[in-house]
XYZ file of C-alpha atoms in Angstrom:
590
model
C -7.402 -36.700 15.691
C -4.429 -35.128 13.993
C -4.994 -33.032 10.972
C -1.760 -34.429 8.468
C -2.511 -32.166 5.626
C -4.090 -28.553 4.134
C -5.279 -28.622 0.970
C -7.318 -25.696 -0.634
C -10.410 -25.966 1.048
C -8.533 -25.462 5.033
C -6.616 -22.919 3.483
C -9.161 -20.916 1.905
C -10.780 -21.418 5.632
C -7.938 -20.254 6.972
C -7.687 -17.108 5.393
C -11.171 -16.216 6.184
C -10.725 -16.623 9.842
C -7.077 -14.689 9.835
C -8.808 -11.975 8.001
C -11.677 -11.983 10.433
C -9.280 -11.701 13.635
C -7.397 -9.255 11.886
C -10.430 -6.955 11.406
C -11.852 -7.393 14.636
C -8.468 -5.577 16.099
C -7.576 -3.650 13.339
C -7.728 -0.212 16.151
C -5.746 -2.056 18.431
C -3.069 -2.558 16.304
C -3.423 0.989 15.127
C -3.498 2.137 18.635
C 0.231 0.929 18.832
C 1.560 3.411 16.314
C 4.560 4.547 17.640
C 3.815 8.495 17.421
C 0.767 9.153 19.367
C -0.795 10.883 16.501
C -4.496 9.750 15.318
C -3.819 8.303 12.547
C -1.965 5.142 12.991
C -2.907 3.044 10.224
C -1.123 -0.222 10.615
C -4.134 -2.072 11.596
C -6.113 -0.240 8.595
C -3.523 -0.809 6.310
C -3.329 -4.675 6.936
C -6.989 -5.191 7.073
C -7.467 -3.417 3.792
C -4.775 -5.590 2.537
C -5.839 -8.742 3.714
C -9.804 -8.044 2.519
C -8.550 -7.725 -0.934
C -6.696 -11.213 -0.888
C -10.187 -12.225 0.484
C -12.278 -10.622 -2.269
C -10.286 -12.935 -4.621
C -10.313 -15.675 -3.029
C -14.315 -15.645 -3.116
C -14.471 -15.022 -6.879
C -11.862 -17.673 -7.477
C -12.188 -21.234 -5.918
C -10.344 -23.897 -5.908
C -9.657 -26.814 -4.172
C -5.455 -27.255 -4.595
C -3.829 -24.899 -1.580
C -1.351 -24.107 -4.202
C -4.186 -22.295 -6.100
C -5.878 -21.120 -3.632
C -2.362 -19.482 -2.375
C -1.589 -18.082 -5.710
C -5.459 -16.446 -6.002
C -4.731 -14.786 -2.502
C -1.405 -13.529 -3.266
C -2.547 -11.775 -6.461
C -5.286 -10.117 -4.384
C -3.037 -9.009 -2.091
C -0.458 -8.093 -4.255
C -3.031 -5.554 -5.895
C -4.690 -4.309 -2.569
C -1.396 -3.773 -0.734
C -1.448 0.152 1.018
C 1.008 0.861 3.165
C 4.428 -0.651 4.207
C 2.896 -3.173 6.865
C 0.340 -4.374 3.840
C 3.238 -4.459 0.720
C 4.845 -6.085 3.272
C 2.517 -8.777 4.048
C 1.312 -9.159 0.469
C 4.432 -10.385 0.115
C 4.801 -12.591 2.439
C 1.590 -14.780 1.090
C 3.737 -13.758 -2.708
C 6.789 -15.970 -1.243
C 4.290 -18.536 0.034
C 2.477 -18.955 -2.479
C 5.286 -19.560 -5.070
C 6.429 -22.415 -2.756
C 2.767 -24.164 -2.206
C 1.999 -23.983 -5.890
C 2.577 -26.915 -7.070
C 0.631 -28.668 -4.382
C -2.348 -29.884 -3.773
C -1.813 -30.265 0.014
C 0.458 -29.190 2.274
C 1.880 -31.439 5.152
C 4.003 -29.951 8.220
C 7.327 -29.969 6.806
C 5.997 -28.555 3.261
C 3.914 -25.658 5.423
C 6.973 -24.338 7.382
C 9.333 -24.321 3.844
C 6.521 -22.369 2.203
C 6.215 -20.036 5.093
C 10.274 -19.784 5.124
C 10.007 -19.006 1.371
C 7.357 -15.460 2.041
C 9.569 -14.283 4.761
C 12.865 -14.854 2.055
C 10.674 -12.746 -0.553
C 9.581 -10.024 2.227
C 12.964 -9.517 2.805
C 14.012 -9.425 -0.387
C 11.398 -6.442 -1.380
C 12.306 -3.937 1.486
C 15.832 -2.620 0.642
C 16.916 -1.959 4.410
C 15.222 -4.458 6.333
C 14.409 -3.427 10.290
C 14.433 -6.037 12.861
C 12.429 -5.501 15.800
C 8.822 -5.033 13.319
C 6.675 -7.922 11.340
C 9.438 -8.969 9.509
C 11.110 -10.110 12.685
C 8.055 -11.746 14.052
C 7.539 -13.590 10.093
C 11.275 -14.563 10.370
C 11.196 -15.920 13.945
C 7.658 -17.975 13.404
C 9.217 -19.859 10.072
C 12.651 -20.375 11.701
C 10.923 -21.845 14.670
C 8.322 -23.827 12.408
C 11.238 -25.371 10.459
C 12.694 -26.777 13.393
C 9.312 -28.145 14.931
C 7.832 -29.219 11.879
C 10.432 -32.725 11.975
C 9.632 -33.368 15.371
C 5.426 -33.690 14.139
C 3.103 -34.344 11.495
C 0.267 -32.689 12.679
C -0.501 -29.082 10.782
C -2.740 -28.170 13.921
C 0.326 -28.542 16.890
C 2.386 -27.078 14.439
C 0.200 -23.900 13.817
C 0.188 -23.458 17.800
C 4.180 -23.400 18.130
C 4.007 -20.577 14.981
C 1.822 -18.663 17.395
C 3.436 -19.112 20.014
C 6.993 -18.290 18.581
C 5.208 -15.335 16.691
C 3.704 -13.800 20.247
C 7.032 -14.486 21.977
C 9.259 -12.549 19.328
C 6.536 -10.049 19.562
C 6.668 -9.315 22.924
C 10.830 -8.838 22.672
C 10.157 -6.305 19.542
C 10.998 -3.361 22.544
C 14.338 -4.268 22.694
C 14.822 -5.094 19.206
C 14.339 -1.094 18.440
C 14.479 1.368 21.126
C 11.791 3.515 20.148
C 8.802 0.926 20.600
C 10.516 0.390 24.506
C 10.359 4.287 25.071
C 6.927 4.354 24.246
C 5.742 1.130 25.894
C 4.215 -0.467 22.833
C 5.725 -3.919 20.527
C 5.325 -3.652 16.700
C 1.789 -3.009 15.038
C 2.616 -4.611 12.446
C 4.116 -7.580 13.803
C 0.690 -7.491 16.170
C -1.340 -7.596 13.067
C 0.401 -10.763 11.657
C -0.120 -12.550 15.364
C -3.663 -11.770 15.367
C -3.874 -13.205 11.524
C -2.221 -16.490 12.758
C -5.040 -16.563 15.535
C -7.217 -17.073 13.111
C -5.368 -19.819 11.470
C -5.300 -21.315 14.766
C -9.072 -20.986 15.820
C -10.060 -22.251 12.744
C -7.659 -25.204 12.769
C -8.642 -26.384 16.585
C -12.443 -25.414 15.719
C -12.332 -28.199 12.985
C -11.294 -29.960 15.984
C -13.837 -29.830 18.183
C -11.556 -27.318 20.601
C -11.352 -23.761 21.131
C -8.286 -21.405 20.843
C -6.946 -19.297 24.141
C -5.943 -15.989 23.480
C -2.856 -14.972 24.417
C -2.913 -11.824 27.133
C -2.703 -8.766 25.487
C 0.294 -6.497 26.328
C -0.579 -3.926 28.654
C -1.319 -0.547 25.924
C -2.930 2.942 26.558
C -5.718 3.307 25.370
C -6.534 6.193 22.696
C -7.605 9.099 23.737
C -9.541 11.248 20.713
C -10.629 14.389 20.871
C -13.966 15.220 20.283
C -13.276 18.295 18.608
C -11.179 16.818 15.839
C -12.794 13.334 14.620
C -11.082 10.987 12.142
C -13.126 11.147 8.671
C -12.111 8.355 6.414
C -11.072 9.345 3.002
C -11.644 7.744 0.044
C -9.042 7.467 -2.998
C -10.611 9.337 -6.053
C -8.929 9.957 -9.317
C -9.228 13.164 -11.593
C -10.463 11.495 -14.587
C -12.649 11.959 -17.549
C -15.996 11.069 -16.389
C -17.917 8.611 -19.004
C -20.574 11.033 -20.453
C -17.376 12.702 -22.108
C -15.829 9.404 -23.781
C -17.507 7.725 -27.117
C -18.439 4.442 -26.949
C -16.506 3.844 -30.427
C -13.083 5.538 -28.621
C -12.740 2.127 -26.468
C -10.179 0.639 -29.230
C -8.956 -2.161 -27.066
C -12.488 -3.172 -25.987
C -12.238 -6.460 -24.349
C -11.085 -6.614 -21.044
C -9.474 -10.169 -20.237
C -8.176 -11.685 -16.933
C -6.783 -15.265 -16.554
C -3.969 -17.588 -15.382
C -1.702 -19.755 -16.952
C -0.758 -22.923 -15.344
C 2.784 -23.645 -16.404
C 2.860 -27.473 -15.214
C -0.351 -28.026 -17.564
C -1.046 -28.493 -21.142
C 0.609 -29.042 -24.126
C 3.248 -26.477 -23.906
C 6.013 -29.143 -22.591
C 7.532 -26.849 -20.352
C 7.867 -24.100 -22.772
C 10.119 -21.607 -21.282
C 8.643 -18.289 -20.291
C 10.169 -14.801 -21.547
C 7.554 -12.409 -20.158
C 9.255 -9.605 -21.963
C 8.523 -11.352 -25.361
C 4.981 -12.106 -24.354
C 4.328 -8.837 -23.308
C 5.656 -7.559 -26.550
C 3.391 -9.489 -28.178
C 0.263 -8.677 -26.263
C 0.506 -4.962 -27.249
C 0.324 -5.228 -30.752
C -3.302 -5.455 -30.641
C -3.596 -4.634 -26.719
C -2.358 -2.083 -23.449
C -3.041 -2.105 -19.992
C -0.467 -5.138 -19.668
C -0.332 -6.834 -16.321
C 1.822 -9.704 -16.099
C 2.541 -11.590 -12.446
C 4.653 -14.869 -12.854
C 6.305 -16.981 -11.021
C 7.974 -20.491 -11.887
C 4.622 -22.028 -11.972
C 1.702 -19.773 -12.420
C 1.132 -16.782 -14.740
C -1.469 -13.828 -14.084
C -2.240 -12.139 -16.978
C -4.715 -8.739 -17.146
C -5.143 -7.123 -20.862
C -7.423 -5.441 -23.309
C -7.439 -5.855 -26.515
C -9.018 -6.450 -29.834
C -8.403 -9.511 -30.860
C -9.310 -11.917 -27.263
C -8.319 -15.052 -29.573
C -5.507 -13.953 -30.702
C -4.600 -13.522 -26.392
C -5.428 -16.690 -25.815
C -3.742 -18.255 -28.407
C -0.524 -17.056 -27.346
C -0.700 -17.842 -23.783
C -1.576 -21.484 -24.658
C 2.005 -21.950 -25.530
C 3.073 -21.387 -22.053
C 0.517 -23.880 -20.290
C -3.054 -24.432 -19.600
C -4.868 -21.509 -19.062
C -7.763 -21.544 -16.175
C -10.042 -18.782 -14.969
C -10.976 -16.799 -17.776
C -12.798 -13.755 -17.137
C -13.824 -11.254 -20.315
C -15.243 -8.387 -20.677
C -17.214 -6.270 -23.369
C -16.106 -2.345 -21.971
C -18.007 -0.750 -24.926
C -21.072 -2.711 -23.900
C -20.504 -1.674 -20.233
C -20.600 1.704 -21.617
C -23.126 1.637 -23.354
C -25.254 0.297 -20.701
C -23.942 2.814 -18.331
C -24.914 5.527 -20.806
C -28.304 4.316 -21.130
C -28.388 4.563 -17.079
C -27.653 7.831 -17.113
C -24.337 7.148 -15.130
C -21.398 9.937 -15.169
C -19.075 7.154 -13.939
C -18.497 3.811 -14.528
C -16.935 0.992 -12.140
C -13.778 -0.275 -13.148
C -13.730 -4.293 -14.718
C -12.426 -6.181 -11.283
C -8.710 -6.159 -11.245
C -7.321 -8.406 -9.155
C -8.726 -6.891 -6.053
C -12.549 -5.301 -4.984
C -12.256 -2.010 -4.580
C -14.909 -0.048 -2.635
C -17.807 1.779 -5.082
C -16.306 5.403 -4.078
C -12.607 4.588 -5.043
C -13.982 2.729 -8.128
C -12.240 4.502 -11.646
C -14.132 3.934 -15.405
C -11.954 1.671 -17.822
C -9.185 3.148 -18.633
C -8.782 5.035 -22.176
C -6.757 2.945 -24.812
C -3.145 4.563 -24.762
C -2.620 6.876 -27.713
C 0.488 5.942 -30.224
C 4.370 6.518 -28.787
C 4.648 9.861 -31.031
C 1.322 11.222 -29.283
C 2.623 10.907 -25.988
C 3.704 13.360 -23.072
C 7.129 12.869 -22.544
C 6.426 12.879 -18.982
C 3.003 12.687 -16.907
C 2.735 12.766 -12.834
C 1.060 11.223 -9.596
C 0.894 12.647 -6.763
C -0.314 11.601 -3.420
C -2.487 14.340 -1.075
C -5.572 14.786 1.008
C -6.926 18.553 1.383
C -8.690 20.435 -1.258
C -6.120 22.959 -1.166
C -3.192 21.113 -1.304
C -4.405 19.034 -4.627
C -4.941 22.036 -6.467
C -1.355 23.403 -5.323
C 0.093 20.098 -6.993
C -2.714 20.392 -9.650
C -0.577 24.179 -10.844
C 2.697 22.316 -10.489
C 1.341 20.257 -13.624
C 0.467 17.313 -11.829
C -1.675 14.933 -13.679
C -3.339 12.758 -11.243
C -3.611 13.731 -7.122
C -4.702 10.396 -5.688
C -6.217 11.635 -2.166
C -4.402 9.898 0.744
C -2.104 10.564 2.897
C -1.136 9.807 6.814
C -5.496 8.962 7.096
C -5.076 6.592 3.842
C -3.084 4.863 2.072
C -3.772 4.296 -1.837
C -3.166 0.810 -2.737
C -0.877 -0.822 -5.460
C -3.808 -0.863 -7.490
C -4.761 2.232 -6.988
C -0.906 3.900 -8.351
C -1.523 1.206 -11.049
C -4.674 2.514 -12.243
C -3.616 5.878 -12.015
C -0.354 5.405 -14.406
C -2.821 3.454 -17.096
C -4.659 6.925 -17.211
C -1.993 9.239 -17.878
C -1.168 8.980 -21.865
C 2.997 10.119 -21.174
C 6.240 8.129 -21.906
C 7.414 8.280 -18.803
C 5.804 8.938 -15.266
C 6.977 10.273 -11.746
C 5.128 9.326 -8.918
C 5.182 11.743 -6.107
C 4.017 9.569 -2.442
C 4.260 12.244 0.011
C 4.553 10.021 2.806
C 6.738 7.066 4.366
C 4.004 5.061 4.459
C 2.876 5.191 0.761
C 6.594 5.060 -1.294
C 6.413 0.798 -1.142
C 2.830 0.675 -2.301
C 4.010 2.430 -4.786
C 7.456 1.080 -6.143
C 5.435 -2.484 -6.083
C 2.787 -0.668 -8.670
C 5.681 0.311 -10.656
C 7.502 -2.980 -10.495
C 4.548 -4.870 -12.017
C 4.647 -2.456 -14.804
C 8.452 -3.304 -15.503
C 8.761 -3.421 -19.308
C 5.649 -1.751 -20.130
C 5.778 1.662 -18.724
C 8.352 3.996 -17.722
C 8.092 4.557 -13.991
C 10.285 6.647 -11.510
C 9.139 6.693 -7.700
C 10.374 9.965 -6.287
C 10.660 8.623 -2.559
C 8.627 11.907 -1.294
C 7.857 11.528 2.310
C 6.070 14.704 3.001
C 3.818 17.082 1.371
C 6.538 20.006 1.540
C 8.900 17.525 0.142
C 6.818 16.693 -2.667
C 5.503 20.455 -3.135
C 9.300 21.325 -3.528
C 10.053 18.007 -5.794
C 7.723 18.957 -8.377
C 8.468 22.716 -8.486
C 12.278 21.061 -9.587
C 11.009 19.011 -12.372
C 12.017 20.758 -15.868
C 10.329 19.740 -19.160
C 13.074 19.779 -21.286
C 15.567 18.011 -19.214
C 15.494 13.806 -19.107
C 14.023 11.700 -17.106
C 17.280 10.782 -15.357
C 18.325 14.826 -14.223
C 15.012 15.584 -13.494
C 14.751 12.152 -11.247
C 18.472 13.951 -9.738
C 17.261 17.566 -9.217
C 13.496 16.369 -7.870
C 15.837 14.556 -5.336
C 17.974 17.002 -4.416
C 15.282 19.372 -3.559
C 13.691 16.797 -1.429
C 17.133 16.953 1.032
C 17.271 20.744 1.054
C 13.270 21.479 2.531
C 12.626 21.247 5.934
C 9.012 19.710 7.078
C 6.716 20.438 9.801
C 3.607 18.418 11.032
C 1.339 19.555 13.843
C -1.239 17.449 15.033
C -2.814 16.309 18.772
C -1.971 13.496 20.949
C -4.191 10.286 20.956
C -2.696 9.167 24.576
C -0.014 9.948 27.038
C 3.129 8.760 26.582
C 7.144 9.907 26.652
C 9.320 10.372 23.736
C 12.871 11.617 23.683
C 12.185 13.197 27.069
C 9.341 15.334 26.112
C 6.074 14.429 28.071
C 3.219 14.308 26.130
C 0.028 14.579 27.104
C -3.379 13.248 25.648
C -5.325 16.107 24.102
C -2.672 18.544 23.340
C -0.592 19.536 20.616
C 2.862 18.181 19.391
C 4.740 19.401 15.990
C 6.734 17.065 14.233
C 9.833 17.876 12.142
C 11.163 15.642 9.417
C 9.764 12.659 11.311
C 11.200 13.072 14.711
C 8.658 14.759 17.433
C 10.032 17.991 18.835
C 7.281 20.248 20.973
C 4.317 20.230 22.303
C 2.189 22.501 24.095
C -1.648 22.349 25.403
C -2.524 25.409 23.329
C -2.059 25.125 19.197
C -0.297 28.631 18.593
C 2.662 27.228 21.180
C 3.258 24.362 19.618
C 3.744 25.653 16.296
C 5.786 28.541 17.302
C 7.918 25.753 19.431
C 8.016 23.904 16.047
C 9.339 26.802 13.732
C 11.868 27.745 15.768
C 13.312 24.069 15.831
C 13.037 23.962 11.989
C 14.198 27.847 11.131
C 17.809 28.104 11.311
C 19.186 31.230 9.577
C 15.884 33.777 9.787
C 16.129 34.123 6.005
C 14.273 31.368 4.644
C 11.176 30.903 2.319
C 8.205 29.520 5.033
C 5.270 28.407 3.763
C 1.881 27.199 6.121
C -0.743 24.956 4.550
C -3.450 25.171 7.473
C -5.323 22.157 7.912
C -9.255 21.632 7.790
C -9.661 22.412 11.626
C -7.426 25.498 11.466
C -9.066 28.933 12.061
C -8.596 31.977 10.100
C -7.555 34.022 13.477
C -5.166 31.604 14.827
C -3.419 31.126 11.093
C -3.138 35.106 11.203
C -1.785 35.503 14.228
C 0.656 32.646 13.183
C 1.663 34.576 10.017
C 1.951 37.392 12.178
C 3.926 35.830 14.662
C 6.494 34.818 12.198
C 6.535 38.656 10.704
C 7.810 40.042 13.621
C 10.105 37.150 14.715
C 11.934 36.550 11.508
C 11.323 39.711 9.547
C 13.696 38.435 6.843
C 11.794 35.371 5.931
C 9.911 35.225 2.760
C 6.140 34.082 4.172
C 3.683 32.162 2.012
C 0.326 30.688 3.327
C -1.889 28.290 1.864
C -5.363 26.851 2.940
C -4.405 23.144 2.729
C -7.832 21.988 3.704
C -5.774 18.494 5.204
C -7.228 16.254 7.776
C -6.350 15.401 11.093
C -3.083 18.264 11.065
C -3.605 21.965 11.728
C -0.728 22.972 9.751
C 1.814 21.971 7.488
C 5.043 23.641 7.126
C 7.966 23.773 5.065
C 11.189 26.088 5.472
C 13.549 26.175 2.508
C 16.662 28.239 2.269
C-alpha cells in the first residue's frame, strides 16, 4: 500500500527516528574527522543539533507538517553548534518555509520543500564547499525532483533520496582531496545519510517492512589513549548568581513565547515590518527574538505589559502557542529553595541543567550602557582568566571538545548591558553558530563576530581592541592582528593515517599550525620542538605556551628551556592554559 501523503503526525515520526539513527552513530561520524585528533565533533555537533529540534517538537504538537516543520526548525535554529549543525538547522529553516502552508505533503511538494533547505543552506555559508553535507543535501533534492514526477508514493521516493544521498556520499573523496588522502567521505554529509535512515525505517516500518542498511565505508577505527580521556565540557556563563539579584529588579517580568500564523485571523494579510514590531515591543519589553518567514512568526519577549504584546501581534495573524511566564515568581520560589541559580524560561530549545543560565537582567537605559561588552569562546581555567584580564565579559567554555550553541551566544549577548558587542569564537568550528546568534538579533543589538579561529588568534584580537576607538576600527585592528599571529596546536593521534606525506601513527603526537598538520613524533617534547621551528621564522619573535591540562611542569620547563637556548632573541611567555585534550598551545607574533 502506497503512502500518498505526510502530514504532521509522519513527520513528527520522522524526525524522531532520524534523530534516533543519528545518535546511535554520532562516534562514527565523529570518527571521520578529517585530522585524526580526538575531538572530532561532527557527529556531536549534529546530534546536539538535531535533539534540540526534538525537544521542541515534544513541547509543541501539531498535526499540519507545515507546523510541525516550522516547530523543528526553530528548535534547531536555537540549538545549532557547530558548522555541520548551523548548517543543518538550516536546511529544516528552508524546508520548513516551503511546507508551511501545508497540511500534507505529497511527493512532488516533499522534494520542492527539500530543494528549498538546501537553497537556504547555501545561501547562509558565504563560500560554499562541495564535496561535504551540502553536496550530499544538494544531490538528494536534485535527484528527488526528478523522481518525484515519475511516483506518488512518499515511501519509494524517500528510498531514491537515500540512495542518491549514500551515492554522492561515497564520491565526497574526489570532490575534495583531503577526505581521499585520508581515506574517509564527509562526516557531515554521513550524519545527514544516517538522519534520512531514519526517515526511511520509519516510513517502510509503517509498512509492515524493514529498512537495509547500506554497507558502511571501510573507516579506521579510533584509537584513544588511555592516558588522555575525552571529558565532556559543559557551556557555563559568568553570571550573577540569583541570591545577588532582587526579586523587585526583574522590570520586564513576564517572559512570553508564541507564534503568529500569518494566513490566520483577522489581520487580512497585514503586511509584516519586523523592524516596526520590534520597535514597538521594546517600549515596555527587551530580550527581543523575532524569527519570520512569509508565513509564520516566532516571537520570544519580556515585558510588562503581556496584553499590550499580544495585542500587537494580533494585527499580523492568529497567534497559537502561547507560553508565559511569571520570572519574579520563579524567583521567588527559587529563593525560598535556597537555590544560587535559577534555570533559564525554555527558549526555543532544552538545554541540559549544567549549561542552564538564570533569566536574564532587564537591560539598563541606552545612556547607562558600555559602549562595548565581549564574548569569548575557551575551555581551560587558565585561558578564561587570560581573556577574563583582557576585559572580556563573558568566556563561554567550549572549544575544539564543544561547541556552544546559537542559543548559547544568544543568551550570553542578553547578559552583557553594552551598546555594542564583539564576539570572540576561537575556533572554525564555532564562528557560524555564532554569526546565526547575531543575525537573529539584527535590529536589536549591535553585534560584530570577530571570525577568531584560534585561541592565540583571539588572545591577540582582544589585546587590539581600544576603548576609545569605534566599533568599526576596532572591528579593523582586532582583524588585522588576527593575520599577523601564528598558531600552534599539539595534540595525539586517534588512528593511523597519512596526511601531506607525513605518516602518522595512532598514539603519538602531531602539532598543528594554523590548521594544516606539520610534525609528529612518538615522544611530546619532539613534536613541539618540530612544531616551533615550522612556525618561528626570524628568531625574534614574542612566543607564548599555554600548556594544556595533561602537560607536566618538567616537560613545559624543559620546553621553555629548549626555546632559551635555541632562539635566545625571542621574547618567552608561558601560561598554564589548563585546556583539554591539547598539551600546548602556542602562538608566535613578530
Amino acid at each position: 500500500m502506497s503512502k500518498r501523503s505526510l502530514n504532521g503526525t509522519d513527520f513528527n515520526a520522522m524526525v524522531l527516528a532520524g534523530a534516533d539513527q543519528l545518535q546511535k552513530h554520532a562516534e562514527h561520524v565523529n570518527s571521520l574527522n578529517v585530522f585524526p585528533v580526538p575531538d572530532g565533533d561532527t557527529g556531536t555537533n549534529m546530534n546536539l543539533t538535531m535533539s534540540a529540534g526534538v525537544a521542541e517538537l515534544k513541547r509543541n504538537s501539531a498535526s499540519s507538517i507545515g507546523s510541525c516543520a516550522g516547530i523543528l526548525s526553530k528548535g534547531l535554529l536555537m540549538g545549532a553548534r557547530g558548522n555541520s549543525g548551523v548548517i543543518l538547522s538550516q536546511l529544516f529553516r528552508g524546508f520548513s518555509r516551503y511546507a508551511a502552508p501545508y497540511e500534507e505533503l505529497n511527493t512532488l511538494q516533499f522534494a520542492a520543500a527539500l530543494q528549498s533547505g538546501v537553497d537556504t543552506a547555501y545561501k547562509a555559508v558565504v563560500k560554499p564547499v562541495e564535496g561535504t553535507i551540502l553536496t550530499v543535501a544538494k544531490e538528494a533534492a536534485k535527484h528527488a525532483g526528478y523522481y518525484a514526477r515519475r511516483t506518488n508514493d512518499i515511501t519509494e521516493l524517500m528510498s531514491e533520496v537515500l540512495k542518491k544521498a549514500n551515492e554522492t556520499l561515497a564520491l565526497t573523496p574526489e570532490m575534495l582531496p583531503v577526505l581521499k588522502q585520508v581515506g574517509v567521505v564527509d562526516s557531515g554529509g554521513k550524519g545527514l545519510v544516517y538522519i534520512y535512515e531514519g526517515f526511511m525505517e520509519y516510513l517502510l516500518n509503517t509498512e509492515g517492512k524493514t529498512v537495509s542498511t547500506p554497507v558502511k565505508e571501510a573507516t579506521p577505527a579510533p584509537v584513544m589513549p588511555p592516558a588522555a580521556p575525552k571529558t565532556p565540557i559543559s557551556p557555563e556563563m559568568p553570571i550573577s548568581a540569583q541570591a545577588r539579584l532582587e526579586t523587585e529588579d526583574i522590570e520586564f517580568l513576564y517572559d512570553m513565547e508564541f507564534f503568529i500564523n500569518r494566513q490566520l485571523g483577522d489581520a487580512g494579510g497585514t503586511n509584516f515590518d519586523e523592524e516596526d514590531f520590534r520597535k514597538a515591543l521594546s517600549v515596555n519589553g527587551d530580550s527581543i527574538i523575532i524569527i519570520s518567514d512569509d508565513e509564520v512568526i516566532k516571537v520570544h519577549v519580556h515585558s510588562k505589559q503581556p496584553g499590550d504584546v499580544l495585542n500587537l501581534a494580533l494585527r499580523y495573524g492568529e497567534i497559537t502557542q502561547i507560553h508565559i511566564l511569571n520570572m519574579r515568581e520563579q524567583h521567588r520560589d527559587l529563593l525560598t529553595a535556597g537555590m544560587d541559580i535559577a534555570p533559564a524560561p525554555e527558549l526555543f530549545a532544552d538545554i541540559p541543567p549544567e549549561q542552564e543560565a538564570a533569566p536574564e537582567p532587564s537591560i539598563p537605559p541606552a545612556d547607562e550602557l558600555a559602549p562595548f561588552g565581549f564574548i569569548s569562546v575557551a575551555s581551560g581555567e587558565g585561558i578564561s582568566e587570560v581573556f577574563k584580564s583582557l576585559g572580556i565579559d563573558i568566556v563561554l567554555s567550549g572549544g575544539q571538545t564543544m561547541n556552544p550553541s546559537t542559543e548559547d551566544f544568544v543568551k550570553a549577548i542578553h547578559s552583557i548591558d553594552a551598546k555594542h558587542v564583539f564576539i570572540l569564537p576561537n575556533n572554525s568550528n564555532i564562528v557560524l553558530a555564532a554569526k546565526q546568534a547575531r543575525d537573529l538579533l539584527e535590529g536589536e543589538r549591535e553585534v560584530t563576530v570577530v571570525p577568531s579561529k584560534t585561541i592565540p588568534q583571539g588572545i591577540s584580537a582582544a589585546f587590539a581592541f581600544q576603548e576609545d576607538e569605534s566599533a568599526e576600527v576596532n572591528e579593523s585592528n582586532m582583524l588585522e592582528a588576527i593575520a599577523h599571529v601564528r598558531s600552534g596546536q599539539v595534540t595525539y593521534a586517534v588512528r593511523d593515517t597519512t596526511f601531506d606525506d607525513l605518516e602518522i601513527t595512532a598514539g603519538h603526537f602531531i602539532g598543528i599550525h594554523d590548521s594544516k598538520i606539520v610534525a609528529t613524533e612518538e615522544g611530546l617534547l619532539d613534536t613541539c620542538e618540530q612544531l616551533l621551528r615550522k612556525m618561528i621564522v626570524s628568531g625574534d619573535e614574542v612566543i607564548t605556551i599555554l600548556a594544556g591540562e595533561e602537560a607536566k611542569e618538567t616537560e613545559t620547563d624543559r620546553l621553555a628551556s629548549w626555546l632559551a637556548a635555541e632562539y635566545p632573541n625571542a621574547e618567552v611567555e608561558v601560561h598554564q592554559g589548563g585546556q583539554p585534550v591539547y598539551s600546548y598551545l602556542f602562538a608566535v607574533e613578530a
